[in-house]
Amino acid sequence: MHHPFTPVASVPVDPRKARVHEEGWQSWSPSGAYALGDRPYRPTNSNWATVCYRPGVTVPEGTFQGEGLLALDPGDGSPVRLWAATDPLSEVPSIRLVMADDDAVAEVSADGPVKEWTGTGIQSVLGDWADSLQLPAPRPAPTVWCSWYEYFTAVTEDDIHENLRAMETLDLPIDVVQIDDGYQKALGDWLTLSGRFRSRAGIADTIRARGRRAGIWTAPFLVDPASDLAAEHPEWLVRDEDGGFTHGGRNWGHDLRVLDTTHPEAAAYLTEVFRTLRAEGYDYFKVDFLYAGALDGVRHDADVDALTAYRNGVRLIREAIGEDAYLLGCGAPILPSVGLFDAMRVSPDTAPHRRPEADDYSQPGQDPAEFTGVGRQWQHGRLWVNDPDCLMARPAVETRERWAAHVEATGGLMASSDRLLSLDEWGVATTVRLLGGAAR
């Protein structure tokens, strides 16, 4: 629930040297440090505002705003100051900074309770705050091959077989073979195959027989209106105040709906999906577009707020797959996800190109992925293993050397997403180096 903004601090600054760190709402929301004269990245259309930023929250012109975290380096030699949510799992206030009329004082306000921290650098003080949560150290991430950035939704079972053989031919140090979007009939119909796959259990058996682990992608809280689930169980979907369906954003050519994990039958279905996948041999799960589970709406259990519904939904998944399975979040609200995941995507999607569509830094592109990935480096090893997104090392990828250097520098989850037979000598050597150098 949003409350009126109230003053938190007035801080003298050197306007030429001061820097402000905005923490975005979810994985794809731009996060990083700006000079006071910079214009922070904002959504360029209403759909991306829902899918990639904090829904329903707008930021006035000339205002810096962090969701639950905002840091200021005054630039005058005084300590860096951080304002952080006091209870980030249940309430994530927006924190604003504007410059006073004389441009020498920063005025900070928030629409909920925050606590102040001080330190010697922006990344350092953010790390101090994360350390204060006293989370257990995340376990090392496996190395991964993912189908997405080569095949996208057109992936076939034969593509998986081809790349399995190529891993052996090229002697690549890949632990997990992760099937991404495209194996399923529709969002929501996770156990019904598209026509491009013959047997989900069969391909998992093949992966495991070759000495690797089987991984799979889902977007568990989104439902395609054309799915069997939407047609057969509309009562399982979150509603808006007018009785229509809560809008989960537009993607895959449809206006998407949201699964209500507070509905007992919907929760049982979600549990069945993940227990089935686990029983079939999958033990690495990428759960994506998780922002949907935290959208406001009318749920079956009216006493459960959106953030609690989100966390409980993720816990259902964890219980179904077991503690030994590896869980990677993506498109997830950052602070409400603390303590739930082994690894987390900490940036927008990368892409074979540098610049994002419409220069919106929530959209796929190497530039936005690097900006936010660097801005969230403080999370790595503290909240989870950071996922900087996949290495793409094939010759067709623009500035592949620079992108590979960024992925390597993060020290996070290392995943390849090329058709492996398309790699040239540099691509193979780089893939071997990054995956072979990962913490195993």
Coordinates of C-alpha atoms in Angstrom, one line a residue:
M1 CA 0.0 0.0 0.0
H2 CA 1.3 3.4 -1.0
H3 CA 1.2 6.3 1.5
P4 CA 2.0 10.0 1.1
F5 CA 5.7 10.8 0.7
T6 CA 7.2 12.3 3.9
P7 CA 10.6 13.9 4.3
V8 CA 13.5 11.7 5.3
A9 CA 16.7 13.7 5.0
S10 CA 18.2 16.9 3.6
V11 CA 21.8 16.3 2.4
P12 CA 24.3 18.9 1.2
V13 CA 26.0 17.7 -2.0
D14 CA 28.6 18.7 -4.6
P15 CA 26.3 18.9 -7.6
R16 CA 29.2 18.2 -10.0
K17 CA 30.4 15.0 -8.3
A18 CA 27.4 13.5 -6.5
R19 CA 25.9 10.2 -7.6
V20 CA 22.5 8.6 -6.9
H21 CA 21.8 4.9 -7.1
E22 CA 18.2 3.9 -7.9
E23 CA 17.2 0.3 -7.2
G24 CA 14.5 -0.8 -9.6
W25 CA 11.5 -2.9 -8.7
Q26 CA 12.3 -6.2 -10.5
S27 CA 15.0 -8.0 -12.5
W28 CA 14.4 -6.0 -15.7
S29 CA 13.9 -2.6 -14.1
P30 CA 16.9 -0.3 -14.7
S31 CA 19.1 0.0 -11.6
G32 CA 22.3 1.8 -11.2
A33 CA 24.1 5.1 -10.4
Y34 CA 23.5 8.4 -12.1
A35 CA 25.1 11.9 -11.9
L36 CA 22.7 14.6 -10.7
G37 CA 22.4 16.0 -14.2
D38 CA 21.5 12.6 -15.8
R39 CA 18.0 11.7 -16.8
P40 CA 17.2 8.3 -15.2
Y41 CA 15.8 5.5 -17.4
R42 CA 12.0 5.3 -17.4
P43 CA 9.3 3.3 -19.2
T44 CA 8.6 4.4 -22.8
N45 CA 5.2 2.8 -23.0
S46 CA 2.4 1.6 -20.7
N47 CA 2.9 -2.1 -21.4
W48 CA 6.6 -2.0 -20.4
A49 CA 5.6 0.0 -17.3
T50 CA 3.6 -3.1 -16.2
V51 CA 5.9 -5.8 -17.4
C52 CA 9.3 -4.3 -16.5
Y53 CA 8.9 -1.6 -13.9
R54 CA 6.8 -1.2 -10.8
P55 CA 3.2 -1.3 -11.9
G56 CA 1.1 1.6 -11.0
V57 CA 4.0 3.7 -9.9
T58 CA 5.1 6.8 -11.8
V59 CA 8.0 9.1 -11.1
P60 CA 7.8 12.8 -11.5
E61 CA 10.1 14.5 -13.9
G62 CA 13.4 15.6 -12.3
T63 CA 13.1 13.0 -9.6
F64 CA 15.3 10.0 -8.7
Q65 CA 13.4 7.1 -7.3
G66 CA 14.4 3.7 -5.8
E67 CA 12.1 0.9 -4.9
G68 CA 13.1 0.0 -1.4
L69 CA 16.7 1.2 -1.7
L70 CA 18.2 4.5 -2.7
A71 CA 21.8 5.6 -2.2
L72 CA 23.5 9.0 -2.4
D73 CA 27.2 9.7 -2.7
P74 CA 27.2 13.4 -1.9
G75 CA 30.4 13.9 -3.8
D76 CA 31.9 16.2 -1.2
G77 CA 33.9 13.6 0.8
S78 CA 31.2 12.9 3.3
P79 CA 29.9 9.4 3.8
V80 CA 27.6 7.7 1.2
R81 CA 24.1 7.4 2.6
L82 CA 21.6 4.7 1.9
W83 CA 17.9 4.6 2.7
A84 CA 16.5 1.1 2.9
A85 CA 13.1 -0.5 3.5
T86 CA 12.8 -1.6 7.1
D87 CA 10.9 -4.7 6.2
P88 CA 11.7 -5.4 2.6
L89 CA 9.9 -8.8 2.4
S90 CA 6.5 -7.3 3.2
E91 CA 6.7 -3.5 2.4
V92 CA 8.8 -1.9 -0.2
P93 CA 8.5 1.9 -0.1
S94 CA 9.4 4.1 -3.0
I95 CA 12.2 6.5 -2.0
R96 CA 12.6 9.8 -3.9
L97 CA 15.4 12.3 -4.2
V98 CA 15.0 15.8 -5.7
M99 CA 17.3 18.7 -5.7
A100 CA 16.4 21.9 -3.8
D101 CA 16.2 25.1 -5.7
D102 CA 19.9 26.0 -5.0
D103 CA 21.1 22.7 -6.4
A104 CA 23.3 22.2 -3.4
V105 CA 21.0 20.2 -1.2
A106 CA 19.3 16.9 -2.0
E107 CA 15.9 16.4 -0.4
V108 CA 15.0 12.7 0.3
S109 CA 11.5 11.4 1.0
A110 CA 9.7 8.1 1.2
D111 CA 6.2 6.7 1.2
G112 CA 6.9 4.1 3.8
P113 CA 9.3 3.4 6.7
V114 CA 13.0 3.4 5.9
K115 CA 16.3 3.0 7.8
E116 CA 19.4 5.0 7.0
W117 CA 22.9 3.4 6.5
T118 CA 26.2 5.1 5.8
G119 CA 29.4 3.8 4.2
T120 CA 32.3 4.6 2.0
G121 CA 30.9 3.8 -1.5
I122 CA 27.6 3.0 -3.1
Q123 CA 28.2 -0.6 -3.9
S124 CA 29.9 -1.0 -0.5
V125 CA 27.0 0.4 1.6
L126 CA 24.5 -1.6 -0.4
G127 CA 26.6 -4.7 0.3
D128 CA 26.6 -3.8 4.0
W129 CA 22.8 -3.6 4.0
A130 CA 22.6 -7.0 2.3
D131 CA 25.0 -8.5 4.8
S132 CA 22.8 -7.2 7.7
L133 CA 20.1 -9.6 6.5
Q134 CA 22.3 -12.5 7.5
L135 CA 21.3 -14.8 4.8
P136 CA 23.1 -18.1 4.3
A137 CA 25.7 -18.1 1.6
P138 CA 24.2 -19.2 -1.7
R139 CA 25.4 -22.6 -3.0
P140 CA 27.6 -22.5 -6.1
A141 CA 25.7 -22.4 -9.4
P142 CA 26.0 -25.1 -12.0
T143 CA 27.1 -24.2 -15.5
V144 CA 24.3 -24.2 -18.0
W145 CA 23.4 -24.4 -21.7
C146 CA 20.1 -22.7 -22.5
S147 CA 18.1 -22.9 -25.7
W148 CA 16.6 -19.4 -25.6
Y149 CA 18.9 -17.0 -27.4
E150 CA 19.4 -19.2 -30.4
Y151 CA 16.0 -20.8 -30.9
F152 CA 13.6 -18.7 -28.9
T153 CA 10.0 -20.1 -28.9
A154 CA 10.7 -22.2 -32.0
V155 CA 13.0 -24.7 -30.2
T156 CA 12.5 -28.3 -31.0
E157 CA 13.4 -31.6 -29.3
D158 CA 15.8 -32.3 -32.2
D159 CA 17.6 -29.0 -31.4
I160 CA 18.2 -30.2 -27.9
H161 CA 19.6 -33.5 -29.2
E162 CA 21.9 -31.7 -31.6
N163 CA 23.4 -29.5 -28.9
L164 CA 23.8 -32.4 -26.6
R165 CA 26.0 -34.1 -29.2
A166 CA 27.9 -30.9 -29.8
M167 CA 28.7 -30.5 -26.1
E168 CA 30.5 -33.9 -26.2
T169 CA 32.2 -33.2 -29.5
L170 CA 33.5 -29.8 -28.2
D171 CA 34.2 -31.1 -24.7
L172 CA 32.2 -28.3 -23.1
P173 CA 32.0 -28.1 -19.3
I174 CA 28.2 -27.9 -19.1
D175 CA 26.4 -29.3 -16.1
V176 CA 22.8 -28.4 -17.0
V177 CA 20.9 -28.5 -20.3
Q178 CA 18.0 -26.1 -19.8
I179 CA 15.0 -26.2 -22.2
D180 CA 13.5 -22.7 -22.4
D181 CA 10.2 -21.4 -23.7
G182 CA 8.6 -23.3 -26.6
Y183 CA 8.2 -26.8 -25.3
Q184 CA 4.8 -26.1 -23.8
K185 CA 1.4 -25.7 -25.6
A186 CA 0.6 -22.4 -23.9
L187 CA 1.4 -20.4 -20.8
G188 CA -0.5 -22.2 -18.0
D189 CA -0.7 -25.5 -19.9
W190 CA 2.8 -26.5 -18.6
L191 CA 2.2 -30.2 -18.8
T192 CA 0.9 -30.2 -22.4
L193 CA 3.6 -30.3 -25.1
S194 CA 3.8 -28.2 -28.2
G195 CA 4.0 -30.1 -31.4
R196 CA 7.8 -29.6 -31.5
F197 CA 8.5 -32.0 -28.5
R198 CA 7.7 -35.7 -28.3
S199 CA 8.3 -36.5 -24.7
R200 CA 9.4 -34.1 -21.9
A201 CA 10.4 -37.1 -19.6
G202 CA 12.2 -38.7 -22.6
I203 CA 14.4 -35.7 -23.3
A204 CA 15.2 -35.4 -19.6
D205 CA 16.2 -39.1 -19.6
T206 CA 18.5 -38.5 -22.6
I207 CA 20.1 -35.4 -21.0
R208 CA 20.8 -37.4 -17.8
A209 CA 22.1 -40.4 -19.6
R210 CA 24.7 -38.2 -21.2
G211 CA 25.9 -37.2 -17.7
R212 CA 24.2 -33.8 -17.5
R213 CA 21.4 -32.4 -15.5
A214 CA 18.0 -31.5 -17.0
G215 CA 16.6 -28.0 -16.6
I216 CA 13.4 -26.4 -17.7
W217 CA 11.8 -22.9 -18.0
T218 CA 8.3 -21.9 -16.8
A219 CA 6.5 -18.6 -16.2
P220 CA 4.4 -20.0 -13.4
F221 CA 2.2 -17.0 -12.5
L222 CA 1.2 -16.0 -16.1
V223 CA -1.7 -17.5 -18.0
D224 CA -2.4 -17.2 -21.7
P225 CA -6.1 -16.4 -22.2
A226 CA -6.1 -19.0 -25.1
S227 CA -4.9 -21.8 -22.7
D228 CA -6.9 -24.7 -21.6
L229 CA -6.4 -23.5 -18.0
A230 CA -8.0 -20.1 -18.7
A231 CA -10.9 -21.7 -20.4
E232 CA -11.6 -24.4 -17.9
H233 CA -10.7 -22.6 -14.6
P234 CA -11.4 -18.8 -14.8
E235 CA -11.9 -18.9 -11.1
W236 CA -8.2 -19.6 -10.7
L237 CA -7.3 -16.2 -12.0
V238 CA -6.7 -12.9 -10.2
R239 CA -9.4 -10.3 -10.8
D240 CA -9.4 -6.5 -10.8
E241 CA -11.7 -4.3 -8.7
D242 CA -14.3 -4.2 -11.5
G243 CA -14.5 -8.0 -11.8
G244 CA -12.4 -8.3 -14.9
F245 CA -9.1 -10.2 -15.1
T246 CA -6.0 -8.5 -13.7
H247 CA -3.9 -7.5 -16.6
G248 CA -0.5 -9.2 -16.5
G249 CA 0.9 -7.3 -19.5
R250 CA 0.9 -8.0 -23.2
N251 CA 3.4 -10.6 -24.5
W252 CA 3.3 -13.6 -26.9
G253 CA 0.6 -11.7 -28.8
H254 CA -1.9 -11.8 -25.9
D255 CA -3.1 -9.8 -23.0
L256 CA -2.0 -12.1 -20.2
R257 CA -3.8 -13.1 -17.0
V258 CA -2.4 -14.0 -13.6
L259 CA -2.7 -17.2 -11.6
D260 CA -4.2 -16.8 -8.2
T261 CA -2.0 -18.9 -6.0
T262 CA -4.2 -18.2 -3.0
H263 CA -7.0 -20.3 -4.6
P264 CA -6.6 -23.9 -3.2
E265 CA -7.2 -25.6 -6.5
A266 CA -4.8 -23.3 -8.4
A267 CA -2.2 -23.9 -5.7
A268 CA -2.7 -27.6 -6.0
Y269 CA -2.3 -27.4 -9.8
L270 CA 0.9 -25.4 -9.4
T271 CA 2.2 -28.0 -7.0
E272 CA 1.3 -30.8 -9.4
V273 CA 3.1 -29.1 -12.3
F274 CA 6.4 -28.8 -10.4
R275 CA 6.2 -32.2 -8.8
T276 CA 5.6 -33.7 -12.2
L277 CA 8.6 -32.0 -13.7
R278 CA 10.7 -33.0 -10.8
A279 CA 9.6 -36.6 -11.0
E280 CA 10.5 -36.6 -14.7
G281 CA 14.1 -35.8 -13.9
Y282 CA 14.3 -32.0 -14.0
D283 CA 16.2 -30.5 -11.1
Y284 CA 17.1 -27.1 -12.4
F285 CA 14.2 -24.7 -12.7
K286 CA 14.2 -21.2 -14.3
V287 CA 11.0 -19.5 -13.2
D288 CA 10.3 -16.3 -15.2
F289 CA 8.0 -13.3 -15.5
L290 CA 7.6 -13.6 -11.7
Y291 CA 6.4 -9.9 -11.4
A292 CA 3.0 -11.2 -12.2
G293 CA 2.6 -13.0 -8.9
A294 CA 3.1 -9.7 -7.1
L295 CA 0.5 -7.7 -9.1
D296 CA -2.3 -6.1 -7.1
G297 CA -5.8 -7.6 -7.6
V298 CA -8.7 -9.4 -6.0
R299 CA -7.6 -12.9 -4.9
H300 CA -9.5 -15.9 -3.5
D301 CA -8.0 -15.2 -0.1
A302 CA -8.9 -11.5 0.4
D303 CA -6.7 -11.3 3.5
V304 CA -3.5 -12.0 1.6
D305 CA -1.7 -9.0 0.1
A306 CA 0.1 -9.2 -3.2
L307 CA 3.6 -9.5 -1.9
T308 CA 2.6 -12.3 0.5
A309 CA 0.8 -14.1 -2.3
Y310 CA 3.9 -13.8 -4.4
R311 CA 6.2 -15.2 -1.7
N312 CA 3.8 -18.0 -0.8
G313 CA 3.6 -18.9 -4.5
V314 CA 7.3 -19.2 -4.8
R315 CA 7.4 -21.3 -1.6
L316 CA 4.8 -23.7 -3.2
I317 CA 7.2 -24.2 -6.1
R318 CA 10.2 -24.8 -3.8
E319 CA 8.3 -27.3 -1.7
A320 CA 7.3 -29.1 -4.9
I321 CA 10.8 -29.4 -6.4
G322 CA 12.6 -30.0 -3.1
E323 CA 15.5 -28.2 -1.4
D324 CA 18.1 -30.0 -3.5
A325 CA 16.8 -28.7 -6.9
Y326 CA 18.3 -25.4 -8.2
L327 CA 15.9 -22.5 -8.5
L328 CA 16.7 -19.4 -10.7
G329 CA 14.3 -16.5 -10.6
C330 CA 13.8 -13.9 -13.4
G331 CA 11.5 -11.0 -14.0
A332 CA 11.1 -11.1 -10.2
P333 CA 10.5 -8.3 -7.7
I334 CA 13.9 -8.0 -6.1
L335 CA 13.5 -7.2 -2.4
P336 CA 10.4 -9.4 -1.9
S337 CA 12.4 -12.3 -3.4
V338 CA 15.1 -12.3 -0.8
G339 CA 15.6 -15.7 0.8
L340 CA 13.7 -17.6 -1.8
F341 CA 16.1 -18.3 -4.7
D342 CA 19.5 -19.9 -5.4
A343 CA 20.1 -17.5 -8.2
M344 CA 18.5 -14.4 -9.6
R345 CA 18.5 -12.6 -12.9
V346 CA 19.7 -9.1 -12.0
S347 CA 19.3 -7.3 -15.3
P348 CA 17.1 -7.1 -18.4
D349 CA 17.6 -9.7 -21.1
T350 CA 20.7 -9.4 -23.2
A351 CA 20.4 -9.6 -27.0
P352 CA 22.6 -10.1 -30.1
H353 CA 22.5 -6.3 -30.4
R354 CA 23.6 -3.5 -28.0
R355 CA 20.8 -1.0 -28.0
P356 CA 17.3 -1.7 -26.6
E357 CA 14.1 -1.0 -28.5
A358 CA 13.0 2.7 -28.1
D359 CA 16.1 3.2 -25.9
D360 CA 14.1 1.7 -23.0
Y361 CA 16.6 0.2 -20.6
S362 CA 14.2 -2.5 -19.4
Q363 CA 14.2 -4.0 -22.9
P364 CA 16.6 -6.6 -24.4
G365 CA 20.0 -5.3 -25.3
Q366 CA 23.6 -5.6 -24.2
D367 CA 23.8 -2.0 -23.0
P368 CA 20.9 -2.2 -20.5
A369 CA 22.0 -5.7 -19.4
E370 CA 25.4 -4.3 -18.6
F371 CA 24.2 -1.1 -16.9
T372 CA 21.9 -2.9 -14.5
G373 CA 24.1 -5.9 -14.1
V374 CA 26.9 -3.7 -12.9
G375 CA 24.6 -1.7 -10.7
R376 CA 23.4 -4.8 -8.9
Q377 CA 26.8 -6.5 -8.5
W378 CA 26.5 -5.9 -4.7
Q379 CA 23.8 -8.6 -4.6
H380 CA 26.1 -11.4 -5.8
G381 CA 27.0 -13.9 -3.0
R382 CA 24.9 -12.0 -0.5
L383 CA 21.3 -12.3 -1.7
W384 CA 21.9 -15.1 -4.2
V385 CA 24.1 -16.0 -7.1
N386 CA 23.7 -13.2 -9.7
D387 CA 22.6 -14.2 -13.2
P388 CA 24.0 -11.6 -15.6
D389 CA 22.2 -13.5 -18.5
C390 CA 23.6 -15.8 -21.0
L391 CA 26.9 -15.7 -22.9
M392 CA 26.4 -15.5 -26.6
A393 CA 29.7 -16.2 -28.4
R394 CA 28.7 -16.9 -32.0
P395 CA 30.1 -14.7 -34.8
A396 CA 26.7 -13.1 -35.5
V397 CA 26.5 -11.5 -32.1
E398 CA 27.3 -7.8 -32.1
T399 CA 30.3 -6.8 -29.8
R400 CA 30.5 -10.4 -28.5
E401 CA 33.9 -9.8 -27.0
R402 CA 32.6 -7.0 -24.8
W403 CA 29.5 -8.9 -23.8
A404 CA 31.6 -11.9 -22.8
A405 CA 33.9 -9.7 -20.8
H406 CA 30.9 -8.4 -18.8
V407 CA 29.5 -11.8 -18.1
E408 CA 32.9 -13.1 -17.0
A409 CA 33.5 -10.1 -14.7
T410 CA 30.3 -10.7 -12.8
G411 CA 31.6 -14.0 -11.4
G412 CA 27.9 -15.2 -11.4
L413 CA 25.9 -17.9 -13.1
M414 CA 27.6 -18.9 -16.3
A415 CA 25.3 -20.0 -19.1
S416 CA 25.8 -20.5 -22.8
S417 CA 23.0 -19.9 -25.3
D418 CA 24.3 -20.5 -28.8
R419 CA 23.7 -23.2 -31.3
L420 CA 27.0 -24.8 -30.4
L421 CA 27.9 -25.9 -33.9
S422 CA 27.8 -22.3 -35.0
L423 CA 30.7 -21.3 -32.7
D424 CA 34.0 -20.4 -34.4
E425 CA 37.3 -21.0 -32.7
W426 CA 37.0 -17.8 -30.5
G427 CA 33.5 -18.8 -29.5
V428 CA 34.4 -22.3 -28.4
A429 CA 37.5 -21.1 -26.5
T430 CA 35.5 -18.3 -24.8
T431 CA 32.7 -20.7 -23.9
V432 CA 35.1 -23.2 -22.4
R433 CA 36.9 -20.5 -20.5
L434 CA 33.8 -18.9 -18.9
L435 CA 32.1 -22.2 -18.1
G436 CA 35.3 -23.9 -17.0
G437 CA 36.2 -21.0 -14.7
A438 CA 32.8 -20.9 -13.0
A439 CA 32.5 -22.0 -9.3
R440 CA 31.4 -25.6 -9.5

